[in-house]
Coordinates of C-alpha atoms in Angstrom, one line a residue:
M1 CA 24.1 7.6 7.8
V2 CA 22.4 5.0 9.9
S3 CA 18.8 4.1 9.0
K4 CA 16.5 2.5 11.6
I5 CA 13.1 1.0 11.4
V6 CA 11.3 1.1 14.7
I7 CA 8.5 -1.5 15.0
D8 CA 6.1 -1.9 17.9
A9 CA 6.4 -5.4 19.5
D10 CA 2.6 -5.6 19.6
L11 CA 2.6 -5.2 15.8
V12 CA 5.0 -8.1 15.2
L13 CA 3.0 -10.4 17.5
S14 CA -0.4 -9.3 16.2
R15 CA -2.7 -11.8 14.5
A16 CA -2.8 -9.5 11.4
F17 CA 1.0 -9.5 11.0
L18 CA 1.4 -13.2 11.6
N19 CA -1.2 -13.8 8.9
L20 CA 0.7 -11.9 6.2
T21 CA 2.1 -14.2 3.5
G22 CA 4.5 -14.0 0.6
A23 CA 6.3 -10.7 0.1
A24 CA 3.9 -8.7 2.3
P25 CA 6.0 -8.6 5.5
H26 CA 9.1 -7.6 3.4
V27 CA 7.1 -4.9 1.5
Y28 CA 5.7 -3.6 4.8
L29 CA 9.2 -3.1 6.2
L30 CA 10.1 -1.3 3.0
F31 CA 7.1 1.0 3.4
L32 CA 8.1 1.7 7.0
R33 CA 11.6 2.7 5.8
R34 CA 9.9 5.4 3.6
R35 CA 8.1 7.1 6.5
R36 CA 9.5 10.3 8.0
L37 CA 9.0 10.4 11.7
V38 CA 8.9 13.7 13.6
K39 CA 8.6 14.4 17.3
L40 CA 5.7 16.7 18.3
G41 CA 4.6 18.1 21.6
R42 CA 6.2 19.6 24.7
K43 CA 9.1 18.1 26.5
G44 CA 7.8 15.1 28.5
K45 CA 4.7 14.8 26.4
E46 CA 6.4 14.3 23.0
R47 CA 5.0 11.8 20.6
W48 CA 6.2 10.6 17.2
V49 CA 4.1 11.1 14.1
I50 CA 4.6 10.2 10.5
E51 CA 5.2 13.5 8.8
N52 CA 4.6 12.2 5.2
N53 CA 1.6 9.9 6.0
G54 CA -0.7 10.0 3.0
N55 CA 2.2 11.0 0.7
I56 CA 4.4 7.9 0.9
V57 CA 5.4 6.8 -2.6
F58 CA 6.7 3.4 -3.6
P59 CA 6.5 2.8 -7.4
Y60 CA 6.0 -0.7 -8.8
A61 CA 9.0 -0.2 -11.0
E62 CA 11.2 0.5 -8.0
A63 CA 10.0 -2.6 -6.2
E64 CA 10.8 -4.6 -9.3
N65 CA 14.1 -3.0 -10.3
K66 CA 15.7 -2.3 -6.9
F67 CA 14.2 -5.1 -4.7
G68 CA 13.4 -7.9 -7.3
I69 CA 9.7 -7.9 -6.3
T70 CA 7.7 -8.6 -9.5
R71 CA 4.7 -6.4 -10.2
P72 CA 2.1 -9.2 -9.4
R73 CA 3.9 -10.0 -6.1
F74 CA 4.0 -6.4 -5.2
Q75 CA 0.4 -5.9 -5.9
R76 CA -0.6 -8.9 -3.9
A77 CA 1.5 -7.7 -1.0
I78 CA -0.1 -4.2 -1.1
D79 CA -3.6 -5.9 -1.3
Q80 CA -2.8 -7.9 1.9
L81 CA -1.4 -4.9 3.7
V82 CA -4.5 -2.9 2.9
E83 CA -6.9 -5.8 3.8
K84 CA -5.2 -6.4 7.1
G85 CA -4.9 -2.8 8.1
F86 CA -1.3 -1.9 7.7
L87 CA -1.6 0.4 4.7
D88 CA -4.2 2.7 3.2
I89 CA -4.1 3.9 -0.4
K90 CA -4.7 7.7 -0.3
H91 CA -4.3 8.2 -4.1
A92 CA -4.5 5.5 -6.7
G93 CA -2.1 6.4 -9.4
G94 CA -1.8 4.9 -12.9
G95 CA 1.4 3.9 -14.6
L96 CA 0.1 4.8 -18.0
M97 CA -0.7 8.3 -16.8
K98 CA 2.7 8.7 -15.1
D99 CA 0.8 9.2 -11.9
T100 CA 2.2 7.5 -8.7
S101 CA 0.1 6.0 -6.0
K102 CA 0.3 7.6 -2.5
Y103 CA 0.0 5.5 0.7
S104 CA -0.3 6.0 4.4
I105 CA 0.7 3.8 7.2
S106 CA -2.4 2.7 9.1
E107 CA -3.0 1.4 12.5
R108 CA -6.2 -0.4 11.6
W109 CA -4.3 -3.7 12.1
Q110 CA -4.8 -3.2 15.9
D111 CA -8.5 -4.1 15.5
Y112 CA -7.9 -6.9 13.0
G113 CA -10.2 -9.9 13.7
T114 CA -12.6 -7.9 15.9
D115 CA -15.9 -6.3 15.3
S116 CA -14.2 -2.9 15.4
F117 CA -12.0 -3.6 12.4
I118 CA -12.6 -1.3 9.5
Q119 CA -12.3 -3.4 6.4
R120 CA -10.8 -1.8 3.3
N121 CA -9.7 -3.2 0.0
R122 CA -8.0 -1.9 -3.1
K123 CA -10.6 -0.1 -5.2
K124 CA -11.1 -1.4 -8.7
D125 CA -9.7 1.0 -11.3
V126 CA -12.7 2.1 -13.5
R127 CA -10.9 4.8 -15.4
G128 CA -10.8 2.8 -18.6
L129 CA -7.1 3.2 -19.2
G130 CA -5.0 0.9 -21.3
F131 CA -5.7 -1.1 -24.4
K132 CA -9.2 -2.3 -24.9
K133 CA -10.9 -4.0 -27.8
K134 CA -13.2 -1.7 -29.7
E135 CA -16.6 -2.9 -30.8
L136 CA -17.3 -2.4 -34.5
K137 CA -20.6 -3.0 -36.3
T138 CA -20.3 -4.4 -39.7
G139 CA -22.7 -3.7 -42.6
N140 CA -24.5 -7.0 -42.1
G141 CA -25.3 -6.3 -38.4
N142 CA -22.6 -8.5 -37.0
I143 CA -20.3 -7.1 -34.2
T144 CA -16.6 -7.6 -34.5
Y145 CA -13.8 -6.5 -32.2
S146 CA -10.5 -4.9 -33.1

């Protein structure tokens, strides 16, 4: 089976793409490989759409184990791809909850650097997951953490 990634030349020459650093361009290509394109419309007016947009899954563990991209590098790459308009996070998963993030390929990059650009960033996780120090009051009124 032959796999192909089709990329618009305007994207490759765009200011947004040329400003990507580190692993971000590589990670973007790996995201493009995960999209499923389908042709819609009548003959002569067909257009390609991403069938699984908003449901693209790329776990951190896979990035690390299969492609050698450490978790911090992968996170920085995703942050750049969101900030420059190539990706949107449709559902922020959490590794401790065995919940996988879902992404969509975005075309916001086309307006990058203009007043029309819609700025997005990764939302801070405020679910309170993970290990946190607990505040304990002692009998003498002091506060300790465990």
